[in-house]
mmCIF file of C-alpha atoms in Angstrom:
data_model
loop_
_atom_site.group_PDB
_atom_site.id
_atom_site.type_symbol
_atom_site.label_atom_id
_atom_site.label_comp_id
_atom_site.label_asym_id
_atom_site.label_seq_id
_atom_site.Cartn_x
_atom_site.Cartn_y
_atom_site.Cartn_z
ATOM 1 C CA MET A 1 4.289 10.831 -8.517
ATOM 2 C CA LEU A 2 7.631 11.126 -6.659
ATOM 3 C CA GLY A 3 10.761 10.177 -8.000
ATOM 4 C CA ASP A 4 12.817 10.696 -4.880
ATOM 5 C CA SER A 5 11.577 7.962 -1.683
ATOM 6 C CA GLN A 6 14.227 9.558 0.692
ATOM 7 C CA MET A 7 11.397 12.970 0.264
ATOM 8 C CA VAL A 8 8.198 10.780 1.455
ATOM 9 C CA SER A 9 6.742 11.005 4.360
ATOM 10 C CA VAL A 10 4.038 8.054 4.122
ATOM 11 C CA ASN A 11 2.005 9.508 6.785
ATOM 12 C CA LYS A 12 1.801 12.972 5.172
ATOM 13 C CA TYR A 13 1.124 12.210 1.731
ATOM 14 C CA GLY A 14 -1.593 9.821 3.393
ATOM 15 C CA TYR A 15 -3.140 12.596 5.337
ATOM 16 C CA ARG A 16 -3.778 14.640 1.899
ATOM 17 C CA ALA A 17 -6.021 11.991 1.005
ATOM 18 C CA PHE A 18 -7.566 11.344 3.697
ATOM 19 C CA LYS A 19 -9.119 15.419 3.860
ATOM 20 C CA GLU A 20 -10.168 14.671 0.421
ATOM 21 C CA MET A 21 -11.618 11.687 1.447
ATOM 22 C CA LEU A 22 -13.690 13.458 4.401
ATOM 23 C CA ASP A 23 -15.017 16.289 1.918
ATOM 24 C CA CYS A 24 -16.044 14.057 -0.498
ATOM 25 C CA ALA A 25 -18.200 11.746 1.914
ATOM 26 C CA GLU A 26 -21.619 12.382 1.313
ATOM 27 C CA GLU A 27 -20.563 11.246 -2.024
ATOM 28 C CA LEU A 28 -18.918 8.591 -1.313
ATOM 29 C CA ASP A 29 -21.434 7.186 0.706
ATOM 30 C CA ILE A 30 -19.264 6.843 3.285
ATOM 31 C CA GLY A 31 -19.990 7.412 7.677
ATOM 32 C CA VAL A 32 -17.308 10.113 9.576
ATOM 33 C CA SER A 33 -17.505 9.824 13.738
ATOM 34 C CA GLU A 34 -14.946 11.346 15.969
ATOM 35 C CA LEU A 35 -14.118 9.363 18.549
ATOM 36 C CA LYS A 36 -14.815 10.920 22.389
ATOM 37 C CA ASN A 37 -10.416 10.624 22.580
ATOM 38 C CA GLY A 38 -10.295 12.568 19.485
ATOM 39 C CA ALA A 39 -9.695 9.812 17.276
ATOM 40 C CA THR A 40 -11.283 10.470 13.541
ATOM 41 C CA ILE A 41 -12.761 7.326 12.031
ATOM 42 C CA VAL A 42 -13.918 6.855 8.377
ATOM 43 C CA ASP A 43 -16.532 3.736 8.239
ATOM 44 C CA ALA A 44 -16.916 2.518 4.232
ATOM 45 C CA GLY A 45 -18.349 -0.841 4.162
ATOM 46 C CA VAL A 46 -19.620 -1.415 7.989
ATOM 47 C CA ASN A 47 -22.464 0.674 8.538
ATOM 48 C CA ALA A 48 -21.871 2.852 5.581
ATOM 49 C CA ALA A 49 -22.803 1.523 2.046
ATOM 50 C CA GLY A 50 -19.606 3.250 0.750
ATOM 51 C CA GLY A 51 -18.270 1.436 -2.682
ATOM 52 C CA TYR A 52 -16.253 1.768 -6.001
ATOM 53 C CA GLY A 53 -15.182 5.520 -4.939
ATOM 54 C CA ALA A 54 -14.836 4.683 -0.887
ATOM 55 C CA GLY A 55 -12.717 1.566 -2.206
ATOM 56 C CA MET A 56 -10.306 4.128 -4.899
ATOM 57 C CA TYR A 57 -9.796 6.182 -1.947
ATOM 58 C CA LEU A 58 -9.202 3.567 0.617
ATOM 59 C CA SER A 59 -6.958 2.028 -1.928
ATOM 60 C CA ARG A 60 -4.772 5.511 -2.077
ATOM 61 C CA LEU A 61 -4.721 5.602 1.720
ATOM 62 C CA CYS A 62 -2.799 2.469 2.497
ATOM 63 C CA LEU A 63 -0.392 3.616 -0.882
ATOM 64 C CA ALA A 64 -0.136 6.897 0.946
ATOM 65 C CA ASP A 65 -1.367 8.480 -2.265
ATOM 66 C CA LEU A 66 1.901 6.891 -4.125
ATOM 67 C CA ALA A 67 0.051 5.512 -6.797
ATOM 68 C CA ASP A 68 -1.789 5.902 -10.188
ATOM 69 C CA LEU A 69 -4.865 4.284 -9.833
ATOM 70 C CA LYS A 70 -7.441 3.659 -12.118
ATOM 71 C CA TYR A 71 -10.445 1.457 -13.397
ATOM 72 C CA ILE A 72 -10.841 -1.149 -16.053
ATOM 73 C CA PRO A 73 -12.457 -3.686 -17.706
ATOM 74 C CA TYR A 74 -11.152 -6.933 -16.786
ATOM 75 C CA GLN A 75 -12.841 -9.415 -19.560
ATOM 76 C CA LEU A 76 -12.575 -12.239 -17.341
ATOM 77 C CA GLY A 77 -13.704 -15.287 -20.317
ATOM 78 C CA ASP A 78 -16.958 -14.626 -21.938
ATOM 79 C CA TYR A 79 -17.304 -12.405 -19.013
ATOM 80 C CA THR A 80 -16.431 -8.541 -18.726
ATOM 81 C CA VAL A 81 -15.999 -8.256 -14.673
ATOM 82 C CA PRO A 82 -14.664 -4.223 -12.957
ATOM 83 C CA GLY A 83 -10.612 -4.074 -12.569
ATOM 84 C CA ILE A 84 -8.694 -2.119 -10.570
ATOM 85 C CA GLN A 85 -4.997 -1.027 -12.356
ATOM 86 C CA VAL A 86 -1.368 -0.273 -10.226
ATOM 87 C CA ALA A 87 1.152 1.978 -11.413
ATOM 88 C CA ILE A 88 3.292 2.689 -8.719
ATOM 89 C CA ASP A 89 6.913 4.601 -9.023
ATOM 90 C CA ASN A 90 8.481 4.016 -5.540
ATOM 91 C CA PRO A 91 6.838 0.235 -4.992
ATOM 92 C CA VAL A 92 9.142 -0.857 -2.595
ATOM 93 C CA ILE A 93 8.206 2.351 -0.166
ATOM 94 C CA ALA A 94 4.283 2.373 -1.042
ATOM 95 C CA CYS A 95 3.593 -0.886 -1.054
ATOM 96 C CA MET A 96 5.900 -2.292 1.872
ATOM 97 C CA ALA A 97 6.663 0.277 3.486
ATOM 98 C CA SER A 98 2.212 1.283 3.825
ATOM 99 C CA GLN A 99 0.545 -0.732 1.945
ATOM 100 C CA TYR A 100 1.171 -4.521 3.145
ATOM 101 C CA ALA A 101 -1.646 -5.465 5.679
ATOM 102 C CA GLY A 102 1.445 -6.779 8.021
ATOM 103 C CA TRP A 103 0.190 -5.154 11.037
ATOM 104 C CA ARG A 104 -2.472 -7.182 13.423
ATOM 105 C CA ILE A 105 -4.113 -5.154 15.630
ATOM 106 C CA ILE A 106 -5.460 -6.581 18.857
ATOM 107 C CA ALA A 107 -7.450 -5.240 21.503
ATOM 108 C CA GLY A 108 -9.727 -6.620 23.894
ATOM 109 C CA LYS A 109 -12.355 -8.729 21.871
ATOM 110 C CA TYR A 110 -11.677 -6.310 18.786
ATOM 111 C CA PHE A 111 -9.361 -7.686 16.101
ATOM 112 C CA ALA A 112 -8.610 -6.083 12.271
ATOM 113 C CA MET A 113 -5.539 -6.263 10.261
ATOM 114 C CA GLY A 114 -3.783 -2.914 9.567
ATOM 115 C CA SER A 115 -2.395 -1.145 6.775
ATOM 116 C CA GLY A 116 -1.235 1.957 5.402
ATOM 117 C CA PRO A 117 1.378 4.987 6.191
ATOM 118 C CA ALA A 118 0.918 4.806 10.093
ATOM 119 C CA ARG A 119 2.709 0.991 9.818
ATOM 120 C CA ALA A 120 5.754 2.915 8.858
ATOM 121 C CA LEU A 121 5.283 4.748 12.506
ATOM 122 C CA SER A 122 4.231 2.048 14.386
ATOM 123 C CA LEU A 123 7.671 0.144 12.350
ATOM 124 C CA ASP A 124 5.943 -3.036 12.230
ATOM 125 C CA PRO A 125 7.297 -5.170 11.397
ATOM 126 C CA LYS A 126 10.679 -3.398 12.336
ATOM 127 C CA GLU A 127 13.077 -5.672 10.927
ATOM 128 C CA LEU A 128 11.348 -4.905 7.334
ATOM 129 C CA TYR A 129 11.806 -0.966 8.074
ATOM 130 C CA GLU A 130 15.511 -1.283 8.424
ATOM 131 C CA GLU A 131 16.056 -4.009 5.303
ATOM 132 C CA ILE A 132 14.784 -1.129 3.117
ATOM 133 C CA GLY A 133 16.103 1.828 5.564
ATOM 134 C CA TYR A 134 12.789 3.852 5.451
ATOM 135 C CA LYS A 135 11.506 5.560 8.337
ATOM 136 C CA ASP A 136 9.074 8.217 9.024
ATOM 137 C CA SER A 137 8.229 11.385 10.823
ATOM 138 C CA SER A 138 4.693 12.584 11.332
ATOM 139 C CA ASP A 139 2.774 14.233 14.323
ATOM 140 C CA LYS A 140 -0.328 12.438 12.033
ATOM 141 C CA ALA A 141 -0.954 8.666 12.012
ATOM 142 C CA ILE A 142 -3.274 7.376 8.875
ATOM 143 C CA LEU A 143 -4.713 3.433 8.825
ATOM 144 C CA VAL A 144 -6.225 1.387 7.551
ATOM 145 C CA LEU A 145 -8.743 -1.730 9.073
ATOM 146 C CA GLU A 146 -10.018 -4.573 7.361
ATOM 147 C CA ALA A 147 -12.673 -5.465 10.274
ATOM 148 C CA SER A 148 -16.298 -6.572 10.366
ATOM 149 C CA GLU A 149 -16.594 -3.816 13.421
ATOM 150 C CA LEU A 150 -15.192 0.076 13.960
ATOM 151 C CA PRO A 151 -12.493 1.477 16.764
ATOM 152 C CA ASN A 152 -13.721 2.361 20.058
ATOM 153 C CA GLU A 153 -11.099 4.162 22.256
ATOM 154 C CA GLU A 154 -9.209 1.515 23.864
ATOM 155 C CA VAL A 155 -8.727 0.048 20.230
ATOM 156 C CA THR A 156 -7.331 4.117 18.919
ATOM 157 C CA ASP A 157 -5.960 4.601 21.864
ATOM 158 C CA MET A 158 -3.775 1.559 21.655
ATOM 159 C CA ILE A 159 -2.495 2.694 18.243
ATOM 160 C CA ALA A 160 -2.106 5.726 18.350
ATOM 161 C CA GLU A 161 0.974 4.950 21.601
ATOM 162 C CA LYS A 162 2.161 2.149 19.022
ATOM 163 C CA CYS A 163 2.912 5.300 16.853
ATOM 164 C CA GLY A 164 3.603 8.277 18.757
ATOM 165 C CA VAL A 165 0.928 10.768 17.900
ATOM 166 C CA ASP A 166 -2.034 12.023 20.296
ATOM 167 C CA PRO A 167 -5.079 10.370 19.449
ATOM 168 C CA LYS A 168 -6.472 13.146 17.982
ATOM 169 C CA GLU A 169 -4.220 12.757 15.194
ATOM 170 C CA LEU A 170 -5.259 9.225 14.457
ATOM 171 C CA TYR A 171 -7.175 8.980 11.228
ATOM 172 C CA ILE A 172 -8.662 5.709 10.301
ATOM 173 C CA ALA A 173 -10.599 4.194 7.851
ATOM 174 C CA VAL A 174 -12.376 0.684 8.219
ATOM 175 C CA ALA A 175 -13.978 -1.586 5.878
ATOM 176 C CA PRO A 176 -15.125 -5.363 5.684
ATOM 177 C CA THR A 177 -13.810 -7.686 3.640
ATOM 178 C CA SER A 178 -17.275 -8.037 2.456
ATOM 179 C CA SER A 179 -18.154 -5.159 1.033
ATOM 180 C CA ILE A 180 -17.074 -3.349 -2.380
ATOM 181 C CA ALA A 181 -14.629 -1.167 -0.644
ATOM 182 C CA GLY A 182 -12.847 -3.840 0.643
ATOM 183 C CA SER A 183 -13.475 -5.979 -2.103
ATOM 184 C CA VAL A 184 -11.019 -2.957 -4.143
ATOM 185 C CA GLN A 185 -8.539 -2.306 -1.645
ATOM 186 C CA ILE A 186 -7.496 -5.659 -1.486
ATOM 187 C CA SER A 187 -7.314 -5.756 -5.388
ATOM 188 C CA ALA A 188 -5.579 -2.682 -5.072
ATOM 189 C CA ARG A 189 -2.230 -4.503 -3.766
ATOM 190 C CA ILE A 190 -1.870 -6.809 -6.387
ATOM 191 C CA VAL A 191 1.660 -5.235 -7.149
ATOM 192 C CA GLU A 192 2.255 -5.360 -3.387
ATOM 193 C CA THR A 193 1.950 -9.056 -3.069
ATOM 194 C CA GLY A 194 4.362 -9.566 -6.214
ATOM 195 C CA ILE A 195 7.241 -7.751 -4.150
ATOM 196 C CA HIS A 196 5.521 -9.754 -1.108
ATOM 197 C CA LYS A 197 6.687 -13.031 -2.375
ATOM 198 C CA MET A 198 9.596 -12.305 -3.513
ATOM 199 C CA HIS A 199 10.633 -10.814 -0.135
ATOM 200 C CA ASP A 200 10.104 -14.238 0.755
ATOM 201 C CA LEU A 201 12.359 -16.087 -1.154
ATOM 202 C CA GLY A 202 14.986 -14.073 -0.731
ATOM 203 C CA PHE A 203 14.838 -11.666 -3.124
ATOM 204 C CA ASP A 204 16.133 -7.950 -2.719
ATOM 205 C CA ILE A 205 13.372 -6.071 -3.363
ATOM 206 C CA THR A 206 15.453 -2.815 -3.170
ATOM 207 C CA THR A 207 16.567 -3.513 -6.611
ATOM 208 C CA ILE A 208 12.867 -2.794 -7.460
ATOM 209 C CA LYS A 209 12.445 0.651 -9.427
ATOM 210 C CA ASN A 210 8.865 0.193 -10.699
ATOM 211 C CA GLY A 211 5.799 -2.018 -10.219
ATOM 212 C CA PHE A 212 2.585 -1.656 -12.560
ATOM 213 C CA GLY A 213 -0.101 -4.773 -12.140
ATOM 214 C CA ILE A 214 -3.629 -5.416 -13.330
ATOM 215 C CA ILE A 215 -6.350 -6.762 -11.307
ATOM 216 C CA PRO A 216 -10.223 -7.893 -11.698
ATOM 217 C CA ILE A 217 -11.942 -7.276 -8.219
ATOM 218 C CA SER A 218 -14.454 -9.838 -6.932
ATOM 219 C CA PRO A 219 -18.104 -9.345 -6.262
ATOM 220 C CA ILE A 220 -19.290 -9.925 -2.865
ATOM 221 C CA VAL A 221 -20.358 -14.068 -2.407
ATOM 222 C CA GLY A 222 -20.903 -13.889 1.042
ATOM 223 C CA ASP A 223 -19.513 -13.438 4.586
ATOM 224 C CA ASP A 224 -15.907 -12.336 4.978
ATOM 225 C CA THR A 225 -14.307 -15.268 5.135
ATOM 226 C CA LYS A 226 -16.025 -16.179 1.769
ATOM 227 C CA CYS A 227 -15.128 -12.599 0.350
ATOM 228 C CA MET A 228 -11.316 -13.328 1.173
ATOM 229 C CA GLY A 229 -11.721 -16.832 -0.345
ATOM 230 C CA THR A 230 -12.548 -15.036 -3.928
ATOM 231 C CA THR A 231 -10.288 -11.468 -3.543
ATOM 232 C CA ASN A 232 -6.915 -14.019 -2.972
ATOM 233 C CA ASP A 233 -7.995 -15.723 -6.391
ATOM 234 C CA CYS A 234 -8.040 -12.932 -8.419
ATOM 235 C CA ILE A 235 -4.871 -12.169 -7.006
ATOM 236 C CA ILE A 236 -3.966 -16.289 -7.231
ATOM 237 C CA TYR A 237 -5.937 -16.491 -10.494
ATOM 238 C CA CYS A 238 -5.540 -13.627 -12.800
ATOM 239 C CA GLY A 239 -2.993 -11.017 -11.244
ATOM 240 C CA LYS A 240 -0.865 -9.476 -13.131
ATOM 241 C CA THR A 241 2.504 -8.037 -12.347
ATOM 242 C CA TYR A 242 5.153 -6.065 -14.149
ATOM 243 C CA TYR A 243 8.157 -4.322 -12.715
ATOM 244 C CA THR A 244 11.412 -2.758 -13.687
ATOM 245 C CA VAL A 245 13.804 -3.498 -11.606
ATOM 246 C CA ASP A 246 18.168 -3.058 -11.306
ATOM 247 C CA TYR A 247 19.741 -6.613 -10.871
ATOM 248 C CA PRO A 248 23.257 -7.478 -10.780
ATOM 249 C CA ASP A 249 22.630 -10.964 -11.530
ATOM 250 C CA PHE A 250 20.192 -11.176 -14.545
ATOM 251 C CA ASP A 251 20.430 -15.949 -14.355
ATOM 252 C CA GLU A 252 19.787 -15.014 -10.652
ATOM 253 C CA LEU A 253 17.461 -12.467 -11.277
ATOM 254 C CA THR A 254 15.471 -15.385 -13.600
ATOM 255 C CA ASP A 255 15.822 -18.213 -11.199
ATOM 256 C CA TYR A 256 13.726 -16.439 -8.872
ATOM 257 C CA VAL A 257 11.398 -14.682 -11.351
ATOM 258 C CA LYS A 258 10.286 -18.418 -12.017
ATOM 259 C CA LYS A 259 10.208 -19.028 -8.092
ATOM 260 C CA VAL A 260 7.330 -16.021 -8.324
ATOM 261 C CA PRO A 261 3.858 -17.022 -9.574
ATOM 262 C CA SER A 262 0.833 -18.752 -7.630
ATOM 263 C CA GLU A 263 1.017 -21.618 -9.938
ATOM 264 C CA THR A 264 4.850 -22.648 -8.263
ATOM 265 C CA SER A 265 2.595 -23.830 -4.886
ATOM 266 C CA ARG A 266 1.254 -27.263 -4.384
ATOM 267 C CA ASP A 267 -1.941 -25.985 -3.427
ATOM 268 C CA TYR A 268 -2.862 -24.356 -6.668
ATOM 269 C CA GLY A 269 -5.718 -25.484 -9.099
ATOM 270 C CA LYS A 270 -8.763 -24.903 -6.564
ATOM 271 C CA PRO A 271 -10.894 -22.058 -5.313
ATOM 272 C CA PHE A 272 -8.863 -20.318 -2.695
ATOM 273 C CA PHE A 273 -11.883 -20.900 -0.426
ATOM 274 C CA ASP A 274 -11.916 -24.636 -0.925
ATOM 275 C CA THR A 275 -8.411 -25.331 0.313
ATOM 276 C CA PHE A 276 -9.353 -22.938 2.946
ATOM 277 C CA LYS A 277 -11.691 -25.002 4.382
ATOM 278 C CA ALA A 278 -10.338 -28.451 3.457
ATOM 279 C CA ALA A 279 -6.932 -26.615 5.583
ATOM 280 C CA GLY A 280 -9.555 -26.250 9.060
ATOM 281 C CA PHE A 281 -9.703 -22.389 8.131
ATOM 282 C CA ASP A 282 -6.274 -22.719 9.095
ATOM 283 C CA PHE A 283 -3.948 -20.027 7.412
ATOM 284 C CA PHE A 284 -0.626 -21.678 8.684
ATOM 285 C CA LYS A 285 -1.884 -24.968 6.772
ATOM 286 C CA VAL A 286 -1.846 -23.316 3.447
ATOM 287 C CA ASP A 287 0.846 -23.103 1.397
ATOM 288 C CA GLY A 288 2.392 -19.694 1.737
ATOM 289 C CA ALA A 289 3.409 -19.441 -1.850
ATOM 290 C CA MET A 290 0.164 -19.326 -2.682
ATOM 291 C CA PHE A 291 0.071 -16.031 -2.099
ATOM 292 C CA ALA A 292 1.247 -14.494 -5.483
ATOM 293 C CA PRO A 293 0.002 -13.142 -8.636
ATOM 294 C CA ALA A 294 -0.361 -15.786 -11.320
ATOM 295 C CA GLU A 295 2.093 -13.204 -13.811
ATOM 296 C CA ILE A 296 4.565 -11.697 -13.120
ATOM 297 C CA THR A 297 7.132 -9.793 -15.845
ATOM 298 C CA VAL A 298 10.116 -7.776 -15.442
ATOM 299 C CA ASN A 299 12.052 -5.954 -17.198
ATOM 300 C CA ASP A 300 15.801 -5.521 -16.071
ATOM 301 C CA LEU A 301 17.499 -2.453 -16.310
ATOM 302 C CA LYS A 302 21.140 -3.382 -15.937
ATOM 303 C CA SER A 303 20.793 -6.416 -18.535
ATOM 304 C CA LYS A 304 18.149 -4.635 -20.572
ATOM 305 C CA LYS A 305 15.716 -7.605 -20.495
ATOM 306 C CA THR A 306 12.670 -8.819 -19.850
ATOM 307 C CA ILE A 307 11.437 -12.612 -19.021
ATOM 308 C CA ALA A 308 8.322 -13.115 -17.671
ATOM 309 C CA SER A 309 6.912 -16.280 -15.738
ATOM 310 C CA GLY A 310 3.236 -17.876 -15.247
ATOM 311 C CA THR A 311 -0.178 -17.767 -15.872
ATOM 312 C CA ALA A 312 -3.913 -16.418 -15.636
ATOM 313 C CA ASN A 313 -6.695 -18.978 -14.929
ATOM 314 C CA PRO A 314 -9.645 -17.173 -15.729
ATOM 315 C CA ASP A 315 -12.075 -20.039 -15.067
ATOM 316 C CA ILE A 316 -10.872 -20.465 -12.151
ATOM 317 C CA LEU A 317 -11.994 -17.462 -10.883
ATOM 318 C CA ILE A 318 -15.150 -17.786 -13.188
ATOM 319 C CA GLN A 319 -15.458 -20.818 -10.362
ATOM 320 C CA SER A 320 -14.948 -18.731 -7.646
ATOM 321 C CA PHE A 321 -16.887 -15.865 -8.625
ATOM 322 C CA GLY A 322 -20.238 -18.359 -9.134
ATOM 323 C CA ILE A 323 -20.678 -16.646 -12.158
ATOM 324 C CA SER A 324 -23.506 -18.039 -14.253
ATOM 325 C CA LYS A 325 -25.423 -17.192 -17.400
ATOM 326 C CA VAL A 326 -29.188 -16.991 -17.183
#
């Protein structure tokens, strides 16, 4: 991991991981194709099987390869499920400038949520990049799409234009939510989700120096919508985060930390799919405070104090997963 974020090009680091993934395509059980416009597409779970290996690469790509990631066992009540551990020394750059799924890709009838280094070239959303003071420069664009279909030339031409690169220098990996690789890369957003919640609360995220998180990985429980429920529940009910910050006002910091966990949401307490269904599958009717980790611990470098808030709730996640003992 790097120490000087001003020297980091997220697309250059992401491209390094993408090339490595291509070299391992056969063992990762992913599909690789080149479109007529020269764009390179990796299928990590749409038609190809993908798996945990592909999921690890998708997670690395989303984070611009600026995080230490490893699989861990996660104890969920009486059950042991797979989990992932994320450690980052440049969390604002890796998470907010790259990983945050803030780019809605819409071209014709195609729709996907885009995340990863290419966002820093498209500057989507522009206000965020201005706030964190980050801008990338690269002739290559690396993007991860959460989608159930692979993009075509129309889609990739649009993406390349937004990023200011030749389509031949566009590298895209795709996996649906209802795939192992897709499930992994969503859980690997645990550190980013906490930072995003703090940002929504008005916290100065540039004071965050390090980030760490552990979280279970959802099984495949149905279609994309149902898996969206369980993958969100991993974060909401069992995602645990730890941050190192250098914040000027400890009392103010304490107030922010109290407000971060998902349990502060009015919609907390049942599987997300149930909440989403009750809202008519309309995200705007779901309390935004829900999208947060279950636990947050913060070590403040200025005061040398550590504070924590929130509680994991494995029982609801077991219900969400539909685990039954036979």
